[in-house]
Amino acid sequence: MRDGDVDGWESSSKTMTNGKISVVGLGHVGLVTALGLAEIGWTVVGTDSDPKKLAAIREGKCPFFEPGLQQLLVKHLDSRRFVPNGNLADSISATSVVFICVGTPQKESGEADLSQLDHVARAIAEHSDGNLLLVEKSTAPVTSARWIARTVQQYSRDGVKVNVACNPEFLREGTAVNDFLHPDRIVLGVDCDETRDTLLKIYEPIDCPKLVTDLNTAELIKHSANAFLSTKISFINMVADLCEATGADVTKVAEGMGLDPRIGRAYLGAGIGFGGYCFPKDIRAFVHIGESHRVDMSLLKAAEQINLKRVDRFLEKLRARVWVLRGKTIGILGLAFKAGTDDVRESPALAVVRQLHSQGAILRLYDPQAMDAVRQALPEEPGRLEYVKSPYEVAKQADAVLLLTEWPEFANLDLAKLRDSMRLPVIGDGRNLLDPAAVRVAGIDYFSLGRP
Ligand code: UGA
């Protein structure tokens, strides 16, 4: 029995001086954190409020696709260094360090919804005896860690005091396991030496620069990093528009800029824009935080606006080739917000699909990982919206094929085979993945973003 088996943990694994580590919230961040900590030798109890998710985890089934995570899950259920537990009170009372990894979704206003953090803080107040370090891993607005500490203190019967820390995550979906085990830095926001020493001990097995700061600085590092990377993408997308207007090639501009080590080539990939659970919500939350402190955040507002227009710009190019969309068959290659994941939250690919669907196009969809996730939101409609099993089926009698996620397998398609099954040989590449010359040699009318 694994659930709740807190007394049976292996004595060979590392434990904190007076307990174990627990992770609250087993989503993309929490499950990777829990299993990553187990992998570096700690014993971890993981809690989640979703009984279905927890049941799958207990059976050794990773509830989402993340390369390498399934193997780690099975490995550490077996090693008993990872113990799923449905009872938050149990987990808290049996541990001395709690990593809080619950969601901070966005409200209508763009502000982060912190109710899950508040809920965990109040539960901790109820169940802890006070000898606890709370580590905020969830991405939350600056000053949230202080609020967590204050809330625990306010709600605990005996005025229990806990230590808090902010240890932001920089995990990318698709490479999260590697990012956890081989990070480029670990940021530790702390307010006392004891907390700093505990966290440095936990991360001792990981060799990378460790930056120790105060709490607010650590929170700002996380939001600033995501906002900067989003802005870099919007910057290159703006340049892509200028390249189109002047016949220049944005991939070469990015290469030429990126060779300057002060700039770097990463996150200069032009296309249909950034999506996912993090960048879009974090940039809005950051704007909200800044404006609540009367800071001019117009730079980030512009970056967001540029991003919002990418899908429309791409669809304009499609219309310039096939004219009316109603009744046209459009094949879709890729639904995930990026390659390497089955996540479709705020996916620009899905935004394209929804627009085409609302305009009466007939859609044939394929993604190597994300079809199940999309099926729930967009159920199959025979003759109008179908999920198919291969990229070549997507092209069957299509008036155009749109490549929307940069899955490596799409880079090596047999273009002649694709062309032969299409009604009109038109390919729109929203990720600038294909070689324009090769596609044109195959006799296909090709468009991408920012390339001549
Ligand atoms: C992002 C950050 O990269 C992580 O460091 C951070 O920990 C995470 O958010 C988070 O806050 O949890 P992730 O959302 O997994 O990670 O995705 P990225 O790989 O950063 O890509 C984000 C979006 O930008 C994707 O839609 C991707 O297609 C797009 N992108 C990326 C571009 O359009 N162009 C590029 O050159 C790079």
CSV table of C-alpha atoms and ligand atoms in Angstrom, one decimal:
chain,number,residue,atom,x,y,z
A,1,MET,CA,0.0,0.0,0.0
A,2,ARG,CA,1.5,3.3,-1.0
A,3,ASP,CA,-1.0,5.9,-0.1
A,4,GLY,CA,-0.4,7.2,3.3
A,5,ASP,CA,2.4,4.8,4.0
A,6,VAL,CA,4.4,7.5,5.5
A,7,ASP,CA,6.0,5.3,8.2
A,8,GLY,CA,7.3,2.8,5.8
A,9,TRP,CA,9.7,5.0,3.9
A,10,GLU,CA,13.1,3.5,3.2
A,11,SER,CA,15.7,4.3,5.7
A,12,SER,CA,18.4,4.3,3.0
A,13,SER,CA,17.0,7.4,1.3
A,14,LYS,CA,17.9,10.9,2.5
A,15,THR,CA,15.5,12.5,4.9
A,16,MET,CA,15.5,16.0,6.4
A,17,THR,CA,16.7,16.2,10.0
A,18,ASN,CA,13.2,15.9,11.5
A,19,GLY,CA,11.1,14.6,8.7
A,20,LYS,CA,10.5,14.2,5.0
A,21,ILE,CA,9.9,16.5,2.0
A,22,SER,CA,6.4,16.9,0.7
A,23,VAL,CA,5.1,18.3,-2.5
A,24,VAL,CA,1.6,19.8,-2.7
A,25,GLY,CA,0.1,19.8,-6.2
A,26,LEU,CA,1.2,17.1,-8.7
A,27,GLY,CA,0.8,19.0,-12.0
A,28,HIS,CA,3.5,19.6,-14.6
A,29,VAL,CA,5.7,21.4,-12.0
A,30,GLY,CA,4.8,19.4,-8.9
A,31,LEU,CA,5.2,15.9,-10.3
A,32,VAL,CA,8.5,16.8,-11.9
A,33,THR,CA,9.7,18.4,-8.7
A,34,ALA,CA,8.6,15.5,-6.5
A,35,LEU,CA,10.2,12.9,-8.8
A,36,GLY,CA,13.3,15.0,-9.4
A,37,LEU,CA,13.8,15.3,-5.6
A,38,ALA,CA,13.4,11.5,-5.3
A,39,GLU,CA,15.9,11.0,-8.1
A,40,ILE,CA,18.5,13.1,-6.3
A,41,GLY,CA,18.0,10.9,-3.2
A,42,TRP,CA,15.2,12.4,-1.1
A,43,THR,CA,12.1,10.7,0.1
A,44,VAL,CA,9.1,12.7,-1.0
A,45,VAL,CA,5.4,12.5,-0.3
A,46,GLY,CA,3.2,13.9,-3.0
A,47,THR,CA,-0.3,15.2,-2.5
A,48,ASP,CA,-3.0,16.4,-5.0
A,49,SER,CA,-6.6,17.3,-4.4
A,50,ASP,CA,-7.7,15.6,-7.7
A,51,PRO,CA,-8.5,12.0,-6.7
A,52,LYS,CA,-8.5,10.8,-10.4
A,53,LYS,CA,-5.0,12.2,-11.0
A,54,LEU,CA,-3.7,10.7,-7.7
A,55,ALA,CA,-5.2,7.3,-8.6
A,56,ALA,CA,-3.4,7.3,-11.9
A,57,ILE,CA,-0.1,8.3,-10.3
A,58,ARG,CA,-0.5,5.6,-7.7
A,59,GLU,CA,-0.9,3.1,-10.5
A,60,GLY,CA,2.3,4.3,-12.0
A,61,LYS,CA,0.6,6.2,-14.9
A,62,CYS,CA,1.9,9.7,-15.5
A,63,PRO,CA,-1.3,11.8,-16.0
A,64,PHE,CA,0.3,13.9,-18.8
A,65,PHE,CA,3.0,13.4,-21.4
A,66,GLU,CA,6.4,14.5,-20.3
A,67,PRO,CA,9.5,12.8,-21.7
A,68,GLY,CA,11.3,10.7,-19.1
A,69,LEU,CA,8.7,11.3,-16.3
A,70,GLN,CA,6.8,8.0,-16.7
A,71,GLN,CA,10.1,6.1,-16.1
A,72,LEU,CA,10.9,8.2,-13.1
A,73,LEU,CA,7.4,7.6,-11.7
A,74,VAL,CA,7.7,3.9,-11.9
A,75,LYS,CA,11.3,3.9,-10.6
A,76,HIS,CA,10.5,5.9,-7.5
A,77,LEU,CA,7.2,4.2,-6.7
A,78,ASP,CA,9.3,1.0,-6.7
A,79,SER,CA,12.2,2.6,-4.7
A,80,ARG,CA,9.5,4.0,-2.4
A,81,ARG,CA,11.2,7.3,-2.4
A,82,PHE,CA,8.0,8.8,-3.9
A,83,VAL,CA,4.8,8.2,-1.9
A,84,PRO,CA,1.6,9.6,-3.3
A,85,ASN,CA,-0.8,10.5,-0.5
A,86,GLY,CA,-4.3,11.9,-0.9
A,87,ASN,CA,-4.4,13.4,2.6
A,88,LEU,CA,-2.9,16.9,2.9
A,89,ALA,CA,-3.0,16.8,6.7
A,90,ASP,CA,-1.1,13.6,6.8
A,91,SER,CA,1.5,14.9,4.4
A,92,ILE,CA,2.0,18.1,6.2
A,93,SER,CA,2.3,16.5,9.7
A,94,ALA,CA,4.8,13.9,8.4
A,95,THR,CA,7.2,16.4,6.8
A,96,SER,CA,9.4,19.3,7.6
A,97,VAL,CA,9.7,20.9,4.1
A,98,VAL,CA,6.7,21.5,1.9
A,99,PHE,CA,7.1,22.5,-1.7
A,100,ILE,CA,4.0,24.3,-2.8
A,101,CYS,CA,3.3,23.6,-6.5
A,102,VAL,CA,-0.4,24.4,-6.9
A,103,GLY,CA,-1.8,26.3,-9.8
A,104,THR,CA,-2.0,30.1,-10.1
A,105,PRO,CA,-4.4,30.5,-13.0
A,106,GLN,CA,-5.4,33.8,-14.3
A,107,LYS,CA,-8.6,35.8,-13.5
A,108,GLU,CA,-10.5,37.7,-16.2
A,109,SER,CA,-8.5,40.8,-15.2
A,110,GLY,CA,-5.2,39.1,-16.0
A,111,GLU,CA,-4.4,39.1,-12.3
A,112,ALA,CA,-3.2,35.7,-10.9
A,113,ASP,CA,-5.8,33.8,-8.9
A,114,LEU,CA,-4.0,32.9,-5.7
A,115,SER,CA,-6.9,31.0,-4.0
A,116,GLN,CA,-5.1,27.7,-4.2
A,117,LEU,CA,-2.0,29.1,-2.4
A,118,ASP,CA,-4.3,30.6,0.2
A,119,HIS,CA,-6.0,27.3,0.6
A,120,VAL,CA,-2.7,25.4,1.2
A,121,ALA,CA,-1.5,28.1,3.6
A,122,ARG,CA,-4.7,27.8,5.7
A,123,ALA,CA,-4.5,24.0,5.6
A,124,ILE,CA,-0.9,24.2,6.9
A,125,ALA,CA,-2.1,26.5,9.7
A,126,GLU,CA,-4.6,23.9,10.7
A,127,HIS,CA,-2.3,20.9,10.6
A,128,SER,CA,1.2,22.0,11.3
A,129,ASP,CA,2.9,22.2,14.6
A,130,GLY,CA,5.1,25.0,13.3
A,131,ASN,CA,8.3,23.2,12.6
A,132,LEU,CA,8.0,23.7,8.9
A,133,LEU,CA,9.7,25.3,5.9
A,134,LEU,CA,7.2,26.2,3.1
A,135,VAL,CA,8.8,26.6,-0.3
A,136,GLU,CA,6.8,28.5,-2.9
A,137,LYS,CA,7.4,26.9,-6.3
A,138,SER,CA,4.2,28.1,-7.9
A,139,THR,CA,4.7,31.2,-10.0
A,140,ALA,CA,3.1,33.9,-8.0
A,141,PRO,CA,3.3,37.7,-7.8
A,142,VAL,CA,6.0,39.4,-5.8
A,143,THR,CA,5.1,39.4,-2.1
A,144,SER,CA,3.1,36.2,-2.2
A,145,ALA,CA,5.7,34.3,-0.1
A,146,ARG,CA,5.3,36.8,2.6
A,147,TRP,CA,1.5,36.5,2.3
A,148,ILE,CA,1.8,32.7,2.7
A,149,ALA,CA,3.8,33.1,5.9
A,150,ARG,CA,1.4,35.7,7.2
A,151,THR,CA,-1.7,33.6,6.4
A,152,VAL,CA,-0.3,30.6,8.2
A,153,GLN,CA,0.4,32.7,11.2
A,154,GLN,CA,-3.1,34.4,11.2
A,155,TYR,CA,-5.0,31.1,10.8
A,156,SER,CA,-3.1,28.8,13.2
A,157,ARG,CA,-4.6,28.4,16.6
A,158,ASP,CA,-1.4,28.9,18.5
A,159,GLY,CA,0.0,31.6,16.3
A,160,VAL,CA,2.4,29.0,14.7
A,161,LYS,CA,5.3,30.5,12.8
A,162,VAL,CA,6.7,28.8,9.8
A,163,ASN,CA,9.7,29.7,7.6
A,164,VAL,CA,9.0,30.5,3.9
A,165,ALA,CA,11.2,30.5,0.8
A,166,CYS,CA,10.7,31.1,-2.8
A,167,ASN,CA,12.4,28.6,-5.2
A,168,PRO,CA,11.0,29.4,-8.6
A,169,GLU,CA,11.0,26.8,-11.3
A,170,PHE,CA,12.4,27.2,-14.8
A,171,LEU,CA,11.1,23.9,-16.2
A,172,ARG,CA,10.1,23.8,-19.8
A,173,GLU,CA,7.4,21.3,-20.8
A,174,GLY,CA,9.0,18.6,-23.0
A,175,THR,CA,12.4,18.9,-21.3
A,176,ALA,CA,11.3,19.3,-17.7
A,177,VAL,CA,13.0,16.3,-16.2
A,178,ASN,CA,16.4,17.3,-17.7
A,179,ASP,CA,15.8,20.9,-16.7
A,180,PHE,CA,15.2,19.8,-13.1
A,181,LEU,CA,18.2,17.5,-12.9
A,182,HIS,CA,20.6,19.8,-14.9
A,183,PRO,CA,19.4,23.3,-14.4
A,184,ASP,CA,21.4,26.4,-15.5
A,185,ARG,CA,20.7,27.9,-12.1
A,186,ILE,CA,18.8,27.4,-8.9
A,187,VAL,CA,17.3,30.5,-7.3
A,188,LEU,CA,16.6,30.5,-3.6
A,189,GLY,CA,14.7,33.4,-2.1
A,190,VAL,CA,15.0,33.2,1.7
A,191,ASP,CA,14.7,35.3,4.8
A,192,CYS,CA,17.0,33.5,7.2
A,193,ASP,CA,20.2,31.5,7.2
A,194,GLU,CA,18.5,28.3,8.5
A,195,THR,CA,16.2,28.3,5.4
A,196,ARG,CA,19.1,29.0,3.1
A,197,ASP,CA,21.1,26.1,4.6
A,198,THR,CA,18.2,23.6,4.4
A,199,LEU,CA,17.6,24.5,0.7
A,200,LEU,CA,21.3,24.3,-0.2
A,201,LYS,CA,21.4,20.9,1.5
A,202,ILE,CA,18.4,19.7,-0.5
A,203,TYR,CA,19.9,20.8,-3.8
A,204,GLU,CA,23.5,19.8,-2.9
A,205,PRO,CA,23.5,16.9,-5.4
A,206,ILE,CA,22.8,19.3,-8.3
A,207,ASP,CA,25.8,21.0,-9.6
A,208,CYS,CA,24.9,24.5,-11.0
A,209,PRO,CA,25.1,28.1,-9.9
A,210,LYS,CA,22.9,28.7,-6.8
A,211,LEU,CA,21.7,32.3,-6.4
A,212,VAL,CA,20.5,33.2,-2.9
A,213,THR,CA,18.3,36.3,-2.7
A,214,ASP,CA,15.5,37.7,-0.5
A,215,LEU,CA,12.0,36.5,-1.1
A,216,ASN,CA,10.7,39.4,-3.3
A,217,THR,CA,13.8,39.3,-5.5
A,218,ALA,CA,13.3,35.6,-6.2
A,219,GLU,CA,9.7,36.1,-7.1
A,220,LEU,CA,10.6,38.9,-9.5
A,221,ILE,CA,13.4,36.8,-11.1
A,222,LYS,CA,10.8,34.2,-12.2
A,223,HIS,CA,8.3,36.6,-13.6
A,224,SER,CA,11.0,38.7,-15.2
A,225,ALA,CA,12.6,35.7,-16.9
A,226,ASN,CA,9.3,34.6,-18.5
A,227,ALA,CA,8.4,38.1,-19.5
A,228,PHE,CA,11.8,38.7,-21.1
A,229,LEU,CA,11.6,35.5,-23.1
A,230,SER,CA,8.1,36.3,-24.2
A,231,THR,CA,9.2,39.8,-25.3
A,232,LYS,CA,12.1,38.3,-27.2
A,233,ILE,CA,9.6,36.2,-29.2
A,234,SER,CA,7.3,39.1,-29.8
A,235,PHE,CA,10.4,41.2,-30.9
A,236,ILE,CA,11.4,38.7,-33.5
A,237,ASN,CA,7.7,38.4,-34.7
A,238,MET,CA,7.6,42.1,-35.2
A,239,VAL,CA,10.9,41.9,-37.2
A,240,ALA,CA,9.2,39.0,-39.2
A,241,ASP,CA,6.5,41.4,-40.3
A,242,LEU,CA,9.1,43.9,-41.4
A,243,CYS,CA,11.0,41.1,-43.2
A,244,GLU,CA,7.9,40.2,-45.1
A,245,ALA,CA,7.3,43.9,-46.1
A,246,THR,CA,10.9,44.2,-47.4
A,247,GLY,CA,11.7,40.7,-48.7
A,248,ALA,CA,14.2,39.9,-46.0
A,249,ASP,CA,14.5,36.5,-44.2
A,250,VAL,CA,13.8,36.5,-40.5
A,251,THR,CA,15.6,33.3,-39.8
A,252,LYS,CA,18.8,34.8,-41.1
A,253,VAL,CA,18.1,38.0,-39.1
A,254,ALA,CA,17.7,35.9,-36.0
A,255,GLU,CA,20.9,34.0,-36.8
A,256,GLY,CA,22.8,37.2,-37.4
A,257,MET,CA,21.5,38.7,-34.1
A,258,GLY,CA,21.9,35.4,-32.2
A,259,LEU,CA,25.6,35.1,-33.0
A,260,ASP,CA,26.2,38.1,-30.7
A,261,PRO,CA,26.6,36.4,-27.3
A,262,ARG,CA,24.9,39.4,-25.7
A,263,ILE,CA,21.7,38.5,-27.5
A,264,GLY,CA,21.8,34.7,-28.2
A,265,ARG,CA,19.8,32.7,-30.8
A,266,ALA,CA,17.3,31.1,-28.3
A,267,TYR,CA,13.7,32.4,-28.3
A,268,LEU,CA,14.2,34.2,-31.6
A,269,GLY,CA,12.0,31.7,-33.5
A,270,ALA,CA,9.4,33.6,-35.4
A,271,GLY,CA,6.0,32.0,-36.0
A,272,ILE,CA,2.4,32.0,-34.8
A,273,GLY,CA,3.4,33.2,-31.4
A,274,PHE,CA,3.9,31.9,-27.8
A,275,GLY,CA,1.3,29.9,-25.9
A,276,GLY,CA,1.1,27.4,-23.1
A,277,TYR,CA,0.2,27.7,-19.5
A,278,CYS,CA,3.0,30.0,-18.6
A,279,PHE,CA,4.0,32.8,-20.9
A,280,PRO,CA,0.6,34.2,-21.8
A,281,LYS,CA,-0.7,34.1,-18.2
A,282,ASP,CA,2.6,35.3,-16.7
A,283,ILE,CA,3.0,38.3,-18.9
A,284,ARG,CA,-0.5,39.4,-18.1
A,285,ALA,CA,0.0,38.8,-14.3
A,286,PHE,CA,3.3,40.7,-14.5
A,287,VAL,CA,1.6,43.7,-16.2
A,288,HIS,CA,-1.0,43.6,-13.5
A,289,ILE,CA,1.6,43.5,-10.7
A,290,GLY,CA,3.5,46.4,-12.2
A,291,GLU,CA,0.5,48.5,-12.7
A,292,SER,CA,-0.7,47.9,-9.2
A,293,HIS,CA,2.6,49.5,-8.1
A,294,ARG,CA,2.2,52.3,-10.7
A,295,VAL,CA,5.0,51.1,-12.9
A,296,ASP,CA,4.7,51.7,-16.6
A,297,MET,CA,4.4,48.2,-18.1
A,298,SER,CA,3.7,49.3,-21.7
A,299,LEU,CA,6.7,47.4,-23.0
A,300,LEU,CA,5.1,44.1,-21.9
A,301,LYS,CA,1.6,45.2,-23.0
A,302,ALA,CA,3.0,45.7,-26.5
A,303,ALA,CA,4.7,42.3,-26.5
A,304,GLU,CA,1.4,40.7,-25.6
A,305,GLN,CA,-0.5,42.6,-28.3
A,306,ILE,CA,2.0,41.5,-30.9
A,307,ASN,CA,1.5,37.9,-29.8
A,308,LEU,CA,-2.3,38.1,-29.9
A,309,LYS,CA,-2.2,39.2,-33.6
A,310,ARG,CA,0.0,36.3,-34.9
A,311,VAL,CA,-2.9,33.9,-35.5
A,312,ASP,CA,-4.9,36.5,-37.5
A,313,ARG,CA,-1.9,37.4,-39.6
A,314,PHE,CA,-1.2,33.7,-40.4
A,315,LEU,CA,-4.9,33.2,-41.4
A,316,GLU,CA,-4.8,36.2,-43.7
A,317,LYS,CA,-2.1,34.5,-45.6
A,318,LEU,CA,-4.1,31.4,-45.9
A,319,ARG,CA,-7.1,33.4,-47.2
A,320,ALA,CA,-4.8,35.0,-49.8
A,321,ARG,CA,-4.4,31.5,-51.2
A,322,VAL,CA,-7.7,29.7,-50.8
A,323,TRP,CA,-10.0,32.7,-50.6
A,324,VAL,CA,-13.3,31.6,-48.9
A,325,LEU,CA,-12.7,29.2,-46.0
A,326,ARG,CA,-16.3,27.8,-45.7
A,327,GLY,CA,-16.4,24.3,-47.2
A,328,LYS,CA,-12.6,24.1,-47.8
A,329,THR,CA,-10.7,21.1,-46.3
A,330,ILE,CA,-7.8,22.2,-44.2
A,331,GLY,CA,-5.3,19.7,-42.8
A,332,ILE,CA,-3.8,20.6,-39.5
A,333,LEU,CA,-0.3,19.3,-38.4
A,334,GLY,CA,0.2,19.9,-34.7
A,335,LEU,CA,-2.1,21.0,-31.9
A,336,ALA,CA,0.2,21.2,-28.9
A,337,PHE,CA,1.4,24.7,-27.9
A,338,LYS,CA,4.9,23.5,-28.8
A,339,ALA,CA,6.6,20.2,-29.6
A,340,GLY,CA,7.4,17.6,-26.9
A,341,THR,CA,4.2,18.0,-25.0
A,342,ASP,CA,0.5,17.1,-25.1
A,343,ASP,CA,-0.4,20.4,-23.5
A,344,VAL,CA,-2.9,22.5,-25.5
A,345,ARG,CA,-3.5,25.3,-23.0
A,346,GLU,CA,-3.4,28.6,-24.8
A,347,SER,CA,-2.0,26.8,-27.8
A,348,PRO,CA,-1.8,29.1,-30.9
A,349,ALA,CA,-2.4,26.0,-33.0
A,350,LEU,CA,-5.7,25.5,-31.2
A,351,ALA,CA,-6.6,29.2,-31.8
A,352,VAL,CA,-6.1,28.6,-35.5
A,353,VAL,CA,-8.3,25.5,-35.4
A,354,ARG,CA,-11.1,27.3,-33.6
A,355,GLN,CA,-11.1,30.2,-36.0
A,356,LEU,CA,-11.2,27.9,-39.0
A,357,HIS,CA,-13.9,25.8,-37.4
A,358,SER,CA,-16.1,28.9,-36.7
A,359,GLN,CA,-15.6,30.0,-40.3
A,360,GLY,CA,-17.0,26.7,-41.7
A,361,ALA,CA,-13.8,25.0,-42.8
A,362,ILE,CA,-13.7,21.2,-42.8
A,363,LEU,CA,-10.8,20.1,-40.6
A,364,ARG,CA,-8.6,17.1,-40.5
A,365,LEU,CA,-6.4,17.1,-37.4
A,366,TYR,CA,-3.2,15.3,-36.4
A,367,ASP,CA,-0.8,15.6,-33.5
A,368,PRO,CA,1.5,12.9,-32.3
A,369,GLN,CA,0.6,13.5,-28.6
A,370,ALA,CA,-2.1,16.1,-28.1
A,371,MET,CA,-5.2,14.7,-29.9
A,372,ASP,CA,-6.8,13.3,-26.8
A,373,ALA,CA,-6.5,16.6,-25.0
A,374,VAL,CA,-8.1,18.4,-27.9
A,375,ARG,CA,-10.9,15.9,-28.4
A,376,GLN,CA,-12.4,16.8,-25.0
A,377,ALA,CA,-12.7,20.5,-26.1
A,378,LEU,CA,-13.5,19.9,-29.8
A,379,PRO,CA,-15.3,16.6,-30.2
A,380,GLU,CA,-15.2,14.8,-33.6
A,381,GLU,CA,-18.0,15.9,-36.0
A,382,PRO,CA,-18.1,13.5,-39.0
A,383,GLY,CA,-17.6,15.4,-42.2
A,384,ARG,CA,-16.6,18.6,-40.4
A,385,LEU,CA,-13.9,17.8,-37.9
A,386,GLU,CA,-12.0,14.6,-37.9
A,387,TYR,CA,-8.9,13.3,-36.0
A,388,VAL,CA,-6.7,11.2,-38.2
A,389,LYS,CA,-3.8,8.9,-37.6
A,390,SER,CA,-0.9,10.3,-39.7
A,391,PRO,CA,0.3,13.5,-41.3
A,392,TYR,CA,-0.5,12.0,-44.8
A,393,GLU,CA,-4.1,11.4,-43.9
A,394,VAL,CA,-4.3,15.1,-42.9
A,395,ALA,CA,-3.4,16.0,-46.5
A,396,LYS,CA,-6.1,13.8,-48.1
A,397,GLN,CA,-8.2,16.0,-50.5
A,398,ALA,CA,-7.0,19.1,-48.5
A,399,ASP,CA,-7.2,22.6,-50.0
A,400,ALA,CA,-4.3,23.5,-47.7
A,401,VAL,CA,-2.2,21.9,-44.9
A,402,LEU,CA,-1.1,24.1,-42.0
A,403,LEU,CA,1.9,23.1,-39.9
A,404,LEU,CA,1.2,24.6,-36.4
A,405,THR,CA,3.5,22.7,-34.0
A,406,GLU,CA,7.2,22.2,-34.7
A,407,TRP,CA,7.2,18.4,-34.1
A,408,PRO,CA,10.5,17.1,-35.5
A,409,GLU,CA,8.7,14.4,-37.5
A,410,PHE,CA,7.0,17.1,-39.5
A,411,ALA,CA,10.4,18.3,-40.7
A,412,ASN,CA,11.0,15.1,-42.6
A,413,LEU,CA,7.7,14.5,-44.4
A,414,ASP,CA,7.7,13.1,-47.9
A,415,LEU,CA,6.6,16.3,-49.6
A,416,ALA,CA,5.7,14.6,-52.9
A,417,LYS,CA,3.5,12.1,-51.1
A,418,LEU,CA,1.8,14.9,-49.3
A,419,ARG,CA,1.3,16.9,-52.5
A,420,ASP,CA,-0.2,14.0,-54.4
A,421,SER,CA,-3.0,13.5,-51.9
A,422,MET,CA,-4.0,17.2,-51.7
A,423,ARG,CA,-6.7,18.9,-53.8
A,424,LEU,CA,-4.7,22.1,-53.8
A,425,PRO,CA,-1.0,21.9,-53.0
A,426,VAL,CA,-0.8,24.7,-50.4
A,427,ILE,CA,1.2,24.4,-47.2
A,428,GLY,CA,1.2,27.1,-44.5
A,429,ASP,CA,4.1,26.8,-42.0
A,430,GLY,CA,3.3,28.6,-38.8
A,431,ARG,CA,6.7,27.6,-37.2
A,432,ASN,CA,9.1,28.2,-40.1
A,433,LEU,CA,10.1,24.5,-39.8
A,434,LEU,CA,10.3,23.5,-43.4
A,435,ASP,CA,12.9,24.5,-46.0
A,436,PRO,CA,11.0,26.9,-48.4
A,437,ALA,CA,13.2,25.8,-51.4
A,438,ALA,CA,12.5,22.1,-50.8
A,439,VAL,CA,8.8,22.6,-50.5
A,440,ARG,CA,8.6,24.7,-53.7
A,441,VAL,CA,10.7,22.1,-55.6
A,442,ALA,CA,8.0,19.6,-54.6
A,443,GLY,CA,5.5,21.8,-56.5
A,444,ILE,CA,3.8,23.2,-53.4
A,445,ASP,CA,2.6,26.7,-52.9
A,446,TYR,CA,4.3,27.5,-49.5
A,447,PHE,CA,3.9,30.3,-47.0
A,448,SER,CA,5.6,30.8,-43.7
A,449,LEU,CA,6.2,33.9,-41.4
A,450,GLY,CA,8.9,36.4,-42.2
A,451,ARG,CA,10.6,34.5,-45.0
A,452,PRO,CA,10.6,35.5,-48.6
B,1,UGA,C1,8.3,28.4,-20.0
B,1,UGA,C2,9.8,28.8,-19.7
B,1,UGA,O1,10.6,28.6,-20.8
B,1,UGA,C3,10.3,28.0,-18.5
B,1,UGA,O2,11.6,28.4,-18.1
B,1,UGA,C4,9.3,28.2,-17.3
B,1,UGA,O3,9.7,27.5,-16.2
B,1,UGA,C5,7.9,27.8,-17.7
B,1,UGA,O4,7.5,28.6,-18.9
B,1,UGA,C6,7.0,28.1,-16.5
B,1,UGA,O5,6.9,29.3,-16.2
B,1,UGA,O6,6.6,27.2,-15.9
B,1,UGA,P1,7.2,26.4,-21.4
B,1,UGA,O7,5.9,27.1,-21.2
B,1,UGA,O8,7.2,25.0,-21.2
B,1,UGA,O9,8.3,27.1,-20.5
B,1,UGA,O10,7.6,26.7,-22.9
B,1,UGA,P2,8.7,27.3,-23.8
B,1,UGA,O11,9.5,26.2,-24.3
B,1,UGA,O12,9.4,28.4,-23.1
B,1,UGA,O13,7.8,27.9,-25.0
B,1,UGA,C7,6.8,28.9,-24.7
B,1,UGA,C8,6.1,29.3,-26.0
B,1,UGA,O14,7.0,30.1,-26.8
B,1,UGA,C9,5.7,28.1,-26.9
B,1,UGA,O15,4.4,28.3,-27.5
B,1,UGA,C10,6.8,28.1,-28.0
B,1,UGA,O16,6.3,27.5,-29.2
B,1,UGA,C11,7.0,29.6,-28.1
B,1,UGA,N1,8.3,29.9,-28.7
B,1,UGA,C12,9.5,29.6,-28.1
B,1,UGA,C13,8.4,30.7,-29.9
B,1,UGA,O17,7.3,31.0,-30.5
B,1,UGA,N2,9.6,31.0,-30.4
B,1,UGA,C14,10.8,30.6,-29.8
B,1,UGA,O18,11.8,31.0,-30.3
B,1,UGA,C15,10.7,29.9,-28.6
